[in-house]
Coordinates of C-alpha atoms in Angstrom, one line a residue:
X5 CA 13.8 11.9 3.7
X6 CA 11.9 15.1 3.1
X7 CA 13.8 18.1 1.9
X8 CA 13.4 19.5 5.6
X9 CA 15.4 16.7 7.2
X10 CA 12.4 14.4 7.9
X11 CA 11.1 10.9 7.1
X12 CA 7.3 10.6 6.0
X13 CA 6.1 7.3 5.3
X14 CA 3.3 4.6 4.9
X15 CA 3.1 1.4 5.3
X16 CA -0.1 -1.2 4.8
X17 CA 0.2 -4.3 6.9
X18 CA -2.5 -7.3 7.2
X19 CA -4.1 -7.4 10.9
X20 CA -5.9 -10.7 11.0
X21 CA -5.0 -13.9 11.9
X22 CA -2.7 -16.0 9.5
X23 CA -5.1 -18.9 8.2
X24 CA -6.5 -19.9 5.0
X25 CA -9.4 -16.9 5.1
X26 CA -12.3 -17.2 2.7
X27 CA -13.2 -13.0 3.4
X28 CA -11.4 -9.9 4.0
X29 CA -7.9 -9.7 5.3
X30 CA -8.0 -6.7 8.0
X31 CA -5.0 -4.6 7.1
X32 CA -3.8 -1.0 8.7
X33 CA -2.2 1.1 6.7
X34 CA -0.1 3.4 8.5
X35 CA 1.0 7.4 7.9
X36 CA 3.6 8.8 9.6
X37 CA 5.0 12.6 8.4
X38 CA 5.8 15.7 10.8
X39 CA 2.4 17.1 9.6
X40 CA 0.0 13.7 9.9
X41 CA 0.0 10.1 12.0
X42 CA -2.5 8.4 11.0
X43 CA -4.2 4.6 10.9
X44 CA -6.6 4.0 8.9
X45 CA -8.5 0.6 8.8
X46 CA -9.3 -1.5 6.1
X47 CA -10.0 -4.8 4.6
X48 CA -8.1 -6.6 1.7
X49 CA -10.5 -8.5 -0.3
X50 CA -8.7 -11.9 -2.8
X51 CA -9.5 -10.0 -5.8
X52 CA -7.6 -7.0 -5.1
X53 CA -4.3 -9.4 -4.8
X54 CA -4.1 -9.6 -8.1
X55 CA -4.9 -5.6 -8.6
X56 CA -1.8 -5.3 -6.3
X57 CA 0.0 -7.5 -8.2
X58 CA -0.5 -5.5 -11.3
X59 CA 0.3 -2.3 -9.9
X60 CA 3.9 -3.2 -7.9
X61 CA 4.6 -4.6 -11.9
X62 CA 3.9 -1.1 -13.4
X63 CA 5.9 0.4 -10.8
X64 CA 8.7 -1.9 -11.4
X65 CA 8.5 -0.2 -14.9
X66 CA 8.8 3.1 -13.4
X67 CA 4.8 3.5 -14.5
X68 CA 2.8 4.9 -12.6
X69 CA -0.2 3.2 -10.7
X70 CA -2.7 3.0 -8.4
X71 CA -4.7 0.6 -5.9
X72 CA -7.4 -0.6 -5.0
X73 CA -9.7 0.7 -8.1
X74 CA -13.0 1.4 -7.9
X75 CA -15.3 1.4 -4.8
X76 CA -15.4 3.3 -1.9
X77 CA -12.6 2.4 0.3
X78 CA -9.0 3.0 0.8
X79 CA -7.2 3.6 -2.3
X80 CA -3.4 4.7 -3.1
X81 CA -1.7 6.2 -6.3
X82 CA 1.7 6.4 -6.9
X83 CA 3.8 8.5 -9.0
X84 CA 7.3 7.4 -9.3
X85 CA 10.1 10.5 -10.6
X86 CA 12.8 9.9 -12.3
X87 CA 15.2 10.9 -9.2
X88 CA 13.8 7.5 -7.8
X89 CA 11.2 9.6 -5.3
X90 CA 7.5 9.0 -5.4
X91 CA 5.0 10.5 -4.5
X92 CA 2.3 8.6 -2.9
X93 CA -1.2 10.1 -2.3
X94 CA -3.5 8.1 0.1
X95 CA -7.4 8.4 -0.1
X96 CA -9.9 7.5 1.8
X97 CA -13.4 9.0 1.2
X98 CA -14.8 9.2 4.7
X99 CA -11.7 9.8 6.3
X100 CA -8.5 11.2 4.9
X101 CA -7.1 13.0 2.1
X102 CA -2.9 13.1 2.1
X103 CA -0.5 13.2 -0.5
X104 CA 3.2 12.4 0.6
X105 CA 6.7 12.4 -1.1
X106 CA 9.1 9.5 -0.5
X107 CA 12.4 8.3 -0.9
X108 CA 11.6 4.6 -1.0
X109 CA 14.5 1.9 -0.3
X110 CA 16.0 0.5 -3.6
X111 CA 14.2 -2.9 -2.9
X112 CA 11.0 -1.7 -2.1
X113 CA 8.9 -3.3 -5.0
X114 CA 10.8 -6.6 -4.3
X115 CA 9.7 -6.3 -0.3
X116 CA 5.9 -5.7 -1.5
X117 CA 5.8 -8.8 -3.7
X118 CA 6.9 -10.9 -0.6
X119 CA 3.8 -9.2 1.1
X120 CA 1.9 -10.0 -1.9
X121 CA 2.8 -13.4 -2.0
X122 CA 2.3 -13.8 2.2
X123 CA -1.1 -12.3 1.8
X124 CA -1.8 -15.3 -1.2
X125 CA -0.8 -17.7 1.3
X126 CA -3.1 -16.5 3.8
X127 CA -6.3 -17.0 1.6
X128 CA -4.6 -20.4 0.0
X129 CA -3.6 -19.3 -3.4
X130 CA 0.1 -19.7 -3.1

């Protein structure tokens, strides 16, 4: 919740067809606060799985991290607190600029590695 009462959020989910995939998974990732709703497309490539899985590890740690490094798409950073919020700031270059503070559930890392591991099944790496 946000100190006014209400719920911002994000939420990246793949789009495409389940299937051994040998290209881009199409993924939305999905903004909702009382100041921006927003979809932005984009594609998840098989080496940024094991970027992901790198960063949900340093967040585990109560690290900070980001994702997907480097080039010119969609990329998220997140900065955990030590009152268990994080803020999450979502950029994309030719779109969108937003920075948004959560109160993630306790299991959230745990529910992202299942995506993680869904998403290596998808391109056959499981």
């Amino acid at each position: 919740m946000c100190p006014t009462g209400r719920t911002s959020r994000s939420y990246c989910a793949p789009s495409s067809p389940p299937g051994v995939l040998l290209g881009p998974i199409r993924a939305e990732c999905l903004i909702s606060a009382d100041f921006v709703q927003a979809c932005l497309d984009t594609h998840i490539w098989p080496d940024l799985l094991d970027e992901w899985e790198e960063a949900l590890a340093r967040l585990g740690a109560g690290e900070g991290a980001g994702w997907a490094q480097g080039g010119r798409g969609l990329r998220l950073y997140f900065h955990p607190s030590d009152s268990g919020r994080l803020s999450l700031s979502i950029h994309d270059p030719d779109r969108l600029t937003v920075a948004l503070g959560l109160e993630p559930p306790p299991q959230w890392i745990e529910e992202h590695e299942i995506r993680l591991r869904r998403m290596r099944e998808v391109y056959g790496q499981s």
